[in-house]
PDB file of C-alpha atoms and ligand atoms in Angstrom:
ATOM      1  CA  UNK A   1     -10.086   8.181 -41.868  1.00 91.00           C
ATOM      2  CA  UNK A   2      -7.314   5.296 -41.789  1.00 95.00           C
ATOM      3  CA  UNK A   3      -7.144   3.669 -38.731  1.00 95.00           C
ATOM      4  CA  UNK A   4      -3.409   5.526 -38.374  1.00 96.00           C
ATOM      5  CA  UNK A   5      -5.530   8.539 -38.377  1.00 97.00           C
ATOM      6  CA  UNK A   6      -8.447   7.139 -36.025  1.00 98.00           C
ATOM      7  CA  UNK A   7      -5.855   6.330 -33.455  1.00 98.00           C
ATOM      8  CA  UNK A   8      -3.955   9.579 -33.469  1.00 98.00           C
ATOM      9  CA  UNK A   9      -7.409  11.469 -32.851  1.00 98.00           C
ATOM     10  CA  UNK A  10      -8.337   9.231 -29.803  1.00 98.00           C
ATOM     11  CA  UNK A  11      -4.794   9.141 -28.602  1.00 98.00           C
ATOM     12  CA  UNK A  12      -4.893  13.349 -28.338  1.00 98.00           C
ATOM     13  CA  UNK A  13      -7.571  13.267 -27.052  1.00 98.00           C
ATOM     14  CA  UNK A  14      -7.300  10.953 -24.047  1.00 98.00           C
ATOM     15  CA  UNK A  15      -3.955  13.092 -23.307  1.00 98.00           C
ATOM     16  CA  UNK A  16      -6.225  16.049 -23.352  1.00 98.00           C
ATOM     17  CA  UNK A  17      -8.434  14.573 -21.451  1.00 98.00           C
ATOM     18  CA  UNK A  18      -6.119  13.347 -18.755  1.00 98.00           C
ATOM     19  CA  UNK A  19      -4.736  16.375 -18.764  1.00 98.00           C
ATOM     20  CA  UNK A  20      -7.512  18.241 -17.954  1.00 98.00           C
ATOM     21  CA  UNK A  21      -8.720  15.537 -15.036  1.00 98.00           C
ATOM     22  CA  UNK A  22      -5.096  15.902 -13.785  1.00 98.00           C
ATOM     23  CA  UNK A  23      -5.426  20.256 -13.644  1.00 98.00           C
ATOM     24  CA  UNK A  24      -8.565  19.510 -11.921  1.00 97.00           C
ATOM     25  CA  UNK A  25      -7.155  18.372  -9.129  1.00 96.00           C
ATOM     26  CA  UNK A  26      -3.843  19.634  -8.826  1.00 97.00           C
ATOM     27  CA  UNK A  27      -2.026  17.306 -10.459  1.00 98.00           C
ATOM     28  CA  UNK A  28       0.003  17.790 -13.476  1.00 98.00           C
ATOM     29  CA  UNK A  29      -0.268  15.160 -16.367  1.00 98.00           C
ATOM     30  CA  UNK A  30       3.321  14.492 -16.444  1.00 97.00           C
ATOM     31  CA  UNK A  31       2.319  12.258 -12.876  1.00 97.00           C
ATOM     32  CA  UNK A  32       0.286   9.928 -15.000  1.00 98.00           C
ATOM     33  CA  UNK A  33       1.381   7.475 -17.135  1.00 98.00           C
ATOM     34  CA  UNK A  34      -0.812   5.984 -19.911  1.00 98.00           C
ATOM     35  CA  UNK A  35      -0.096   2.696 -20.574  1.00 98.00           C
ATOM     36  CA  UNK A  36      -2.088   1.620 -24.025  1.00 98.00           C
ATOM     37  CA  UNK A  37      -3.608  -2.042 -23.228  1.00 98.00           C
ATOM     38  CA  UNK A  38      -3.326  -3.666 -27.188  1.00 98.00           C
ATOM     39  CA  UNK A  39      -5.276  -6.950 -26.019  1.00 98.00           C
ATOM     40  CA  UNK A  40      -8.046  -6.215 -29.085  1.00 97.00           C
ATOM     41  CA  UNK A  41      -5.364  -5.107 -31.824  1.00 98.00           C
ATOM     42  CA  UNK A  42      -2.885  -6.369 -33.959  1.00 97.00           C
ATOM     43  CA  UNK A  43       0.618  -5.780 -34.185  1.00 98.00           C
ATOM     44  CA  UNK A  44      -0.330  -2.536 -37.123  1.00 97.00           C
ATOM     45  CA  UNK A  45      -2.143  -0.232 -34.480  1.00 98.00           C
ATOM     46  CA  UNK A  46       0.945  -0.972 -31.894  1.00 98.00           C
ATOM     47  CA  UNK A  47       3.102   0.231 -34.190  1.00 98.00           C
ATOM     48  CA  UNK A  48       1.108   3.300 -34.996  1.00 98.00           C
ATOM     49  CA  UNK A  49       0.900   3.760 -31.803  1.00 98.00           C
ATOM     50  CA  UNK A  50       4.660   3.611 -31.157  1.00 98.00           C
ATOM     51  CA  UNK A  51       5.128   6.386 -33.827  1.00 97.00           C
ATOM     52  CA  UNK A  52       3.081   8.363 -32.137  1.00 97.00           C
ATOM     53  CA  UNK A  53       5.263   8.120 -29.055  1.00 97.00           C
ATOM     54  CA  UNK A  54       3.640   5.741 -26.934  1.00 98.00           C
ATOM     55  CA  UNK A  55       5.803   3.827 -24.799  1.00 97.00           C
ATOM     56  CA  UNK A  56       4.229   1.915 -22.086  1.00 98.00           C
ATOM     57  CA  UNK A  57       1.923  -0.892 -23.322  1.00 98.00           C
ATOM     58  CA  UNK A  58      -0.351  -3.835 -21.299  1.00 98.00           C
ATOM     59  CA  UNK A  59      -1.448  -6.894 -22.132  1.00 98.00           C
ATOM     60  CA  UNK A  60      -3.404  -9.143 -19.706  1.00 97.00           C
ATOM     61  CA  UNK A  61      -1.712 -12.277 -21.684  1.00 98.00           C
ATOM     62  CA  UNK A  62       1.360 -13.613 -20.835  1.00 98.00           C
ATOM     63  CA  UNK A  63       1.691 -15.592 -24.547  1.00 98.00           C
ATOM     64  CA  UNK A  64       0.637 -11.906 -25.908  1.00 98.00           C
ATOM     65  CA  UNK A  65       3.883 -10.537 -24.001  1.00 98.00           C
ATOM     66  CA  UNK A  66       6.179 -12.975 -25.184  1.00 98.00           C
ATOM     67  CA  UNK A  67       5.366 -12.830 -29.098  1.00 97.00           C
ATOM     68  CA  UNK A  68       4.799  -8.733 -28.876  1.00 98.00           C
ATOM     69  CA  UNK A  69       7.570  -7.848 -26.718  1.00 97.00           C
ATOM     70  CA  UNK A  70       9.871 -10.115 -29.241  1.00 96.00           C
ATOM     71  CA  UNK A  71       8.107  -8.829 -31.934  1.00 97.00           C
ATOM     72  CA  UNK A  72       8.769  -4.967 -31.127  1.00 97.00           C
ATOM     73  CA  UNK A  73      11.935  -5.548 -29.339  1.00 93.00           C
ATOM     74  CA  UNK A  74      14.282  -2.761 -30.858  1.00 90.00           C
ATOM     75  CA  UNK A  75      11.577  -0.441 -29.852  1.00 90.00           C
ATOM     76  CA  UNK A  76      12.138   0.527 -26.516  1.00 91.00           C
ATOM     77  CA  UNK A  77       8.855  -0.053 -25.562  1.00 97.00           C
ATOM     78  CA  UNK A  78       7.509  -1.194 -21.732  1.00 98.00           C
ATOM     79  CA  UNK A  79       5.558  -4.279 -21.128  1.00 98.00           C
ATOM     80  CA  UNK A  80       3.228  -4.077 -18.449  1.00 98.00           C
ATOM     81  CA  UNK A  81       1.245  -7.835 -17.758  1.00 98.00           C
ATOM     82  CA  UNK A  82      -1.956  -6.994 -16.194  1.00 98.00           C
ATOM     83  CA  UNK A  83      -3.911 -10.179 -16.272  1.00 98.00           C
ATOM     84  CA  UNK A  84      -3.349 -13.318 -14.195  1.00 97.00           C
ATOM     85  CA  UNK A  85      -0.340 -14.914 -14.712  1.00 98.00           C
ATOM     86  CA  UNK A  86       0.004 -18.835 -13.578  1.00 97.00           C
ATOM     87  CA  UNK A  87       3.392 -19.698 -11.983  1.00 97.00           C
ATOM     88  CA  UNK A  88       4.494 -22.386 -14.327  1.00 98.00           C
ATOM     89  CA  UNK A  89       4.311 -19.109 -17.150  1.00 98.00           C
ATOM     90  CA  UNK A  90       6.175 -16.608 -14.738  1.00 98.00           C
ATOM     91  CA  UNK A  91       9.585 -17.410 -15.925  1.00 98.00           C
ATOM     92  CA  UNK A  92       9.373 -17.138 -19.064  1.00 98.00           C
ATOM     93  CA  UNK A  93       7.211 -13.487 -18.669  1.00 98.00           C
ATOM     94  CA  UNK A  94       9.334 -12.047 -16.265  1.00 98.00           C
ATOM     95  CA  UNK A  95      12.154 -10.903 -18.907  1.00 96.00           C
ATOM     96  CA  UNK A  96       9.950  -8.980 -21.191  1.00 97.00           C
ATOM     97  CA  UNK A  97       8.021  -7.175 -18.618  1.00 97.00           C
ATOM     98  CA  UNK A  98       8.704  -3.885 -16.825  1.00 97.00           C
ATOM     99  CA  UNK A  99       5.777  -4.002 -14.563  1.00 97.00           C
ATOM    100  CA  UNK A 100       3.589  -7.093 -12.881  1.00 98.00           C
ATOM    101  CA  UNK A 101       0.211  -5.021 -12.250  1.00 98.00           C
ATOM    102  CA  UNK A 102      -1.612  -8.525 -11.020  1.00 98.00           C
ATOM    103  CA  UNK A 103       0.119 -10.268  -8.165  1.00 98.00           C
ATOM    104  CA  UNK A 104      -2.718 -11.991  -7.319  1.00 97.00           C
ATOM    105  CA  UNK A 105      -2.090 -14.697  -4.962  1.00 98.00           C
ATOM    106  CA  UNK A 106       0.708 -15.396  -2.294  1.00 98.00           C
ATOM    107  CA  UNK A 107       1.788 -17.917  -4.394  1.00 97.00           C
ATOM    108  CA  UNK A 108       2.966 -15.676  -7.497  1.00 98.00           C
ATOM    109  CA  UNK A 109       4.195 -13.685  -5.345  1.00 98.00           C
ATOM    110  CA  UNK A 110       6.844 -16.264  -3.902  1.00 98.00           C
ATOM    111  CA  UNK A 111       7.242 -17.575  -7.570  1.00 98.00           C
ATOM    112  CA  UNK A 112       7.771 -14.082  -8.296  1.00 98.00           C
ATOM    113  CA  UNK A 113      10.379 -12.921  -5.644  1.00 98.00           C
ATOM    114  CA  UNK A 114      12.402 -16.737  -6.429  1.00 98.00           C
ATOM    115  CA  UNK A 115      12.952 -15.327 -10.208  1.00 98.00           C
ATOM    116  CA  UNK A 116      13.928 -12.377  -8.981  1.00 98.00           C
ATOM    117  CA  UNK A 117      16.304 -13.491  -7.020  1.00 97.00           C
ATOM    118  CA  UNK A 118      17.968 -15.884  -9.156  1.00 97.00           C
ATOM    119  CA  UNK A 119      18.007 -13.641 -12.285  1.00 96.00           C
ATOM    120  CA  UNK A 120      19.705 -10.817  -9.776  1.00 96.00           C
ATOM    121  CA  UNK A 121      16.800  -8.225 -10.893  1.00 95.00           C
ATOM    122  CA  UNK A 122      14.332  -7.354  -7.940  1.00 96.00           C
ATOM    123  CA  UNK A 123      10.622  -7.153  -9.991  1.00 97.00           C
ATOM    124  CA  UNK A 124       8.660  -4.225 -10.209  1.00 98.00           C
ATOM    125  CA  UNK A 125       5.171  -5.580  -9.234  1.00 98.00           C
ATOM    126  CA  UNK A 126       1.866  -4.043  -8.319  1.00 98.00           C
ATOM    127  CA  UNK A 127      -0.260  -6.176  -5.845  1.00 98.00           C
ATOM    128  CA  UNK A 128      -3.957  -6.097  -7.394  1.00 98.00           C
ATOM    129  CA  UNK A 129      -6.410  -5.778  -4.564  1.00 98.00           C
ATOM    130  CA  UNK A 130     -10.390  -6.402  -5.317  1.00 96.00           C
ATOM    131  CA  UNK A 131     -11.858  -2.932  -4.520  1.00 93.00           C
ATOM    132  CA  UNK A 132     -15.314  -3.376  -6.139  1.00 87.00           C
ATOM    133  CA  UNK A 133     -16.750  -5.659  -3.362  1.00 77.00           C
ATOM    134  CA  UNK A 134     -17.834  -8.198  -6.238  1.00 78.00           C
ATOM    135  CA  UNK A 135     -16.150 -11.621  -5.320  1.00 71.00           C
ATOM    136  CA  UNK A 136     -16.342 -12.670  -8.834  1.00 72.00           C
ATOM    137  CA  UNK A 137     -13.894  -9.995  -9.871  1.00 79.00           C
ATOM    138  CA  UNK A 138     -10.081 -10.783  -9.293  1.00 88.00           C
ATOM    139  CA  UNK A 139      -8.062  -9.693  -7.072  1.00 95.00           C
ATOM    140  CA  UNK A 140      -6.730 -10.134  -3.758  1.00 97.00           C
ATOM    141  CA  UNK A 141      -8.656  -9.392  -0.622  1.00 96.00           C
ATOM    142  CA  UNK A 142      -7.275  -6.532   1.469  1.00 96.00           C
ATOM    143  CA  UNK A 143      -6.590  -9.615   4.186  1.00 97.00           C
ATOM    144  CA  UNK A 144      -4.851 -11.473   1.819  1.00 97.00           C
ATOM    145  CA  UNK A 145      -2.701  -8.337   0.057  1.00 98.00           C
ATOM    146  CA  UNK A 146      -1.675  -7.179   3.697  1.00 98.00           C
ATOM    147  CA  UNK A 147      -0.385 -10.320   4.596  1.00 98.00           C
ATOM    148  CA  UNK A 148       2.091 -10.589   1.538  1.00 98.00           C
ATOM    149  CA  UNK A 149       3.365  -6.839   2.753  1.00 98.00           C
ATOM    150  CA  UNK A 150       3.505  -8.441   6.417  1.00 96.00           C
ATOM    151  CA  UNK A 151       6.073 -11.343   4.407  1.00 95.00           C
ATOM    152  CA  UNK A 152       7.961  -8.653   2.596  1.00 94.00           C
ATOM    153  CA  UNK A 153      11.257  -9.188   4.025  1.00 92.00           C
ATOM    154  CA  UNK A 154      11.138 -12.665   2.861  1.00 95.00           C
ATOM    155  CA  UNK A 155      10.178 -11.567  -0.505  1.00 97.00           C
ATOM    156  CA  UNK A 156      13.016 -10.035  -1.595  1.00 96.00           C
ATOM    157  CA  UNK A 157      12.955 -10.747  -5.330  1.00 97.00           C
ATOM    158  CA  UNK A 158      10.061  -8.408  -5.749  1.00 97.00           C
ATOM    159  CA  UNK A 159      10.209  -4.382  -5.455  1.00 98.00           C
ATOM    160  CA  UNK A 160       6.414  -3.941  -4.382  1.00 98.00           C
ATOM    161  CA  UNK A 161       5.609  -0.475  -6.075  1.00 98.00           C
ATOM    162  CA  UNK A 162       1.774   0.066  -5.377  1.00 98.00           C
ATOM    163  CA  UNK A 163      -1.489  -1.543  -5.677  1.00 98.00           C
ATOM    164  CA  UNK A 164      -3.797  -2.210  -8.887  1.00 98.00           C
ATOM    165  CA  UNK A 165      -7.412  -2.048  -8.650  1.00 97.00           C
ATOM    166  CA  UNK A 166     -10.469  -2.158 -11.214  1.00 95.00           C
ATOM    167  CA  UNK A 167     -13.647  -0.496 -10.213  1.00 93.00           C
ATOM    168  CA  UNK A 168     -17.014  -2.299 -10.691  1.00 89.00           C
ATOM    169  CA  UNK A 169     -17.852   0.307 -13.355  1.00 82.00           C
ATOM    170  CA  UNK A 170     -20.895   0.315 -12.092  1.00 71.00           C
ATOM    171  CA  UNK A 171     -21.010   3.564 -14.861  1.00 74.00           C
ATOM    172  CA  UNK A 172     -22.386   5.081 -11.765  1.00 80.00           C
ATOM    173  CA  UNK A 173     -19.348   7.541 -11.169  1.00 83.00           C
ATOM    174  CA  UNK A 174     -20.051   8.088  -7.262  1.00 89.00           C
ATOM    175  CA  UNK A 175     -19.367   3.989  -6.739  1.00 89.00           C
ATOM    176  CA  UNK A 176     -16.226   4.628  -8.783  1.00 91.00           C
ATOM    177  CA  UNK A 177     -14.785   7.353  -6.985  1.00 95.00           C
ATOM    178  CA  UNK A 178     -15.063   5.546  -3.274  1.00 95.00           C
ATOM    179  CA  UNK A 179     -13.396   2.919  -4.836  1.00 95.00           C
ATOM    180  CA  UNK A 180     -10.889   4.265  -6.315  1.00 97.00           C
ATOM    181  CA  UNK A 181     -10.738   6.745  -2.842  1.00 97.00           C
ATOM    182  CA  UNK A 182     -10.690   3.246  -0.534  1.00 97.00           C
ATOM    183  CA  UNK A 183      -7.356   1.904  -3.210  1.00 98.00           C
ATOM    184  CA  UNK A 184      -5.566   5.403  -2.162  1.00 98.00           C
ATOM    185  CA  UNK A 185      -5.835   5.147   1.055  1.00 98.00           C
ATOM    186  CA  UNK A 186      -5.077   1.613   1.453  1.00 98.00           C
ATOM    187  CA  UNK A 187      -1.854   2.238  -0.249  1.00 98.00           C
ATOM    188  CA  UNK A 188      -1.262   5.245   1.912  1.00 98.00           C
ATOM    189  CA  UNK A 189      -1.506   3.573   5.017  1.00 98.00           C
ATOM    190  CA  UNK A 190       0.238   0.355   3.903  1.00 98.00           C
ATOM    191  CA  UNK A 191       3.289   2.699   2.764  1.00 98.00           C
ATOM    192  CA  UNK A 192       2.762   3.936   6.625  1.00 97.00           C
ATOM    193  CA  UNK A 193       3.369   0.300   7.571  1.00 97.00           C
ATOM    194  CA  UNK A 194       5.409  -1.324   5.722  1.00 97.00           C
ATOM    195  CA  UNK A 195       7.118   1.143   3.658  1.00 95.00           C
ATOM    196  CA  UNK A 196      10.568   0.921   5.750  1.00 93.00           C
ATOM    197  CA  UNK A 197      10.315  -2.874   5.069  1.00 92.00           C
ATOM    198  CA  UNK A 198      10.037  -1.747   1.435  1.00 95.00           C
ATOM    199  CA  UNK A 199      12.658   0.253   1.186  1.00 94.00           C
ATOM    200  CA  UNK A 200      15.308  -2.549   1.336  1.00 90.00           C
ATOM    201  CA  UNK A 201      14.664  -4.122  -1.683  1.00 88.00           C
ATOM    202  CA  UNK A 202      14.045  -0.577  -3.649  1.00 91.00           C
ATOM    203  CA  UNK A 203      10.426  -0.740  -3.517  1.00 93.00           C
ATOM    204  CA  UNK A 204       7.721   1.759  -1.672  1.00 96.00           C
ATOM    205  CA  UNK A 205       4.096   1.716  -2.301  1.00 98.00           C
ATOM    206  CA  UNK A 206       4.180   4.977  -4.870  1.00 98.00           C
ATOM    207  CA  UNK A 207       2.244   3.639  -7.603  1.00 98.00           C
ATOM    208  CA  UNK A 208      -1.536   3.731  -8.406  1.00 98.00           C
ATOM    209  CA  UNK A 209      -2.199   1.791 -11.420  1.00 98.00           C
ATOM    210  CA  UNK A 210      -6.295   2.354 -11.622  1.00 98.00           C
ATOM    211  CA  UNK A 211      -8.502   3.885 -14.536  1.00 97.00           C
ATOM    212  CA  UNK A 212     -10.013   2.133 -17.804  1.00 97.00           C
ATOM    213  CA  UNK A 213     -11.676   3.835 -20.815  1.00 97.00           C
ATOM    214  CA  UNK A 214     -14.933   4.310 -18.852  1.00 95.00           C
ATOM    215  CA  UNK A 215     -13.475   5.384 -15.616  1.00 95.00           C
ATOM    216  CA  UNK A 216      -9.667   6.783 -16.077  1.00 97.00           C
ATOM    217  CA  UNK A 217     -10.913  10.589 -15.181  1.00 97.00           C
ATOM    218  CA  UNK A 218     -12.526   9.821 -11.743  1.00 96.00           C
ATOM    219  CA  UNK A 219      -9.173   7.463 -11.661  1.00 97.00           C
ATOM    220  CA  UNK A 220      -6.797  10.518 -12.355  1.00 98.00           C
ATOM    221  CA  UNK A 221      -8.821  12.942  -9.560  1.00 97.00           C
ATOM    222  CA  UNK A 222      -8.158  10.043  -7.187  1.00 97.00           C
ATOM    223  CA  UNK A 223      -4.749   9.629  -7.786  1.00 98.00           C
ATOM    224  CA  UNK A 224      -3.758   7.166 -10.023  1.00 98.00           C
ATOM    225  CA  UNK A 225       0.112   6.950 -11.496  1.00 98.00           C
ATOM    226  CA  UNK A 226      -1.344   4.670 -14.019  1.00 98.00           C
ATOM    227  CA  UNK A 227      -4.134   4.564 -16.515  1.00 98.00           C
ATOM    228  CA  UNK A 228      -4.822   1.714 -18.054  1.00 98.00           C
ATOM    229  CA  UNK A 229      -7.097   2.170 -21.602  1.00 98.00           C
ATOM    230  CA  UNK A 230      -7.762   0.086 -24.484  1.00 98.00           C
ATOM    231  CA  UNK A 231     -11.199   0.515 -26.310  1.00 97.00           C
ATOM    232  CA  UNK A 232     -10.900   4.759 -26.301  1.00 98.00           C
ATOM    233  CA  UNK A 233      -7.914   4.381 -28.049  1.00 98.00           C
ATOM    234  CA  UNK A 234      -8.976   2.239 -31.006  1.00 98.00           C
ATOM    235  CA  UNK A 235     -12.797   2.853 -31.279  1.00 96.00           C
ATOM    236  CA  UNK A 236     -14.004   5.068 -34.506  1.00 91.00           C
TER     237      UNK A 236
HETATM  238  C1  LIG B   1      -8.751  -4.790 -20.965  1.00 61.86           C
HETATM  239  C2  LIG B   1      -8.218  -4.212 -19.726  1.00 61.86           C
HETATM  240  C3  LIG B   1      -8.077  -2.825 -19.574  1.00 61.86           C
HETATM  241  C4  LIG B   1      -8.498  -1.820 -20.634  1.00 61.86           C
HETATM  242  O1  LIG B   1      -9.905  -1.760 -20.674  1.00 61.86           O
HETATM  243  P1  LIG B   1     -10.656  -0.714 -21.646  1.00 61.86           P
HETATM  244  O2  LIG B   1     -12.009  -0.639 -21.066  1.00 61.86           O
HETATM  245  O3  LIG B   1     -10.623  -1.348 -23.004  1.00 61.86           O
HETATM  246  O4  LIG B   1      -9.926   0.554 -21.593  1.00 61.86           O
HETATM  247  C5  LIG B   1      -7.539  -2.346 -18.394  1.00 61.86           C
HETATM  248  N1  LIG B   1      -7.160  -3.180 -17.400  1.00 61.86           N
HETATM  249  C6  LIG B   1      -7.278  -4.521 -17.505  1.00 61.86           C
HETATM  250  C7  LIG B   1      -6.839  -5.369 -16.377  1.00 61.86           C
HETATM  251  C8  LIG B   1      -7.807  -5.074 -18.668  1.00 61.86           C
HETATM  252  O5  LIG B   1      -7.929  -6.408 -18.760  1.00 61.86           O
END
């Protein structure tokens, strides 16, 4: 097979297999969105993938944002960042991307709102909150993420649309599911809080952007808006 044809086959099936984890628990597929994360590949199996209808794409880069996103730019594609981004890079990110899944610090998200702001165009972020309970993995504490919804009013360059989380993928699918659970209902009872706040600036915590290639189906059951996969896509 060509690796057109390799990435066709996993791309149905993933879709299939969303669709079947969305059925599963009353969801309909059309809820989640797959966004392809290209971090591994080269600019051929993007565009394969873009013939094949795929729209939404991540990359945990900023650098990888600017030259793709330029690169595919009469595409219509989606760039979602989803790795750390420092603040003296946020400028020049912020115009290719659609989504910010990793506001990570209180700090990006002031740089954040102040681009937003000057460039007239609220940004769609995510904050990413450390649900795996492993200090060495990123993300913010729930403290820490709480407190930036507490100084939403002031952040008014930002539309906060959800949380992000990564499970420890502990391949242990119980661990995984309370995770994921604990993100859910962290964003419903923020949305409780806050959501009002929100609301002024366009934003309300709707989004769930949780779910890799080892853990997207407990993800989906769970309620995630967003699945994040790179390796099922591209492995033979
Ligand atoms: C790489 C990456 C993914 C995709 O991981 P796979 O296991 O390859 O599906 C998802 N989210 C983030 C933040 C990543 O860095």
């Amino acid at each position: 097979m060509t690796t057109r044809e390799i990435i066709e086959r996993n791309l149905i099936r993933i879709r299939k297999r969303i669709e079947v984890a969305a059925n599963s628990s009353g969801r309909r597929a059309e809820e989640i969105r797959l966004v392809a994360v290209t971090k591994s590949v080269g600019l051929d199996q993007i565009q394969s993938l873009i013939d094949l209808g795929v729209r939404d794409f991540g990359e945990n880069r900023p650098q990888a944002i600017w030259e793709r996103a330029e690169h595919f730019q009469s595409a219509e594609v989606r760039w979602h960042l989803i790795g750390h981004l420092q603040r003296n890079k946020a400028k020049r990110t912020v115009p290719w991307v659609s989504f910010v899944h990793s506001v990570d610090s209180a700090r990006i998200a002031e740089e954040l709102s102040r681009i937003g702001i000057e460039t007239q165009r609220p940004i769609p972020a995510l904050l990413e909150v450390n649900i795996s309970g492993d200090a060495t993995k990123t993300g913010l504490s729930e403290n820490d993420a709480k407190e930036i919804l507490e100084s939403a009013e002031s952040l008014t360059g930002i539309q906060f649309r959800g949380l992000m989380g990564m499970s420890s993928l502990a391949g242990n699918s119980a661990d995984e599911k309370r995770e994921f659970q604990h993100l859910r209902e962290l964003r419903d009872a923020w949305q409780l809080s806050f959501g009002s706040k929100l609301s002024q600036n366009g934003g309300a915590l709707v989004e769930l952007s949780m779910g890799m290639s080892e853990d997207f189906e407990v993800a989906i059951e769970e309620g995630s808006t967003m699945v994040r996969i790179g390796s099922a896509l591209f492995a033979d």
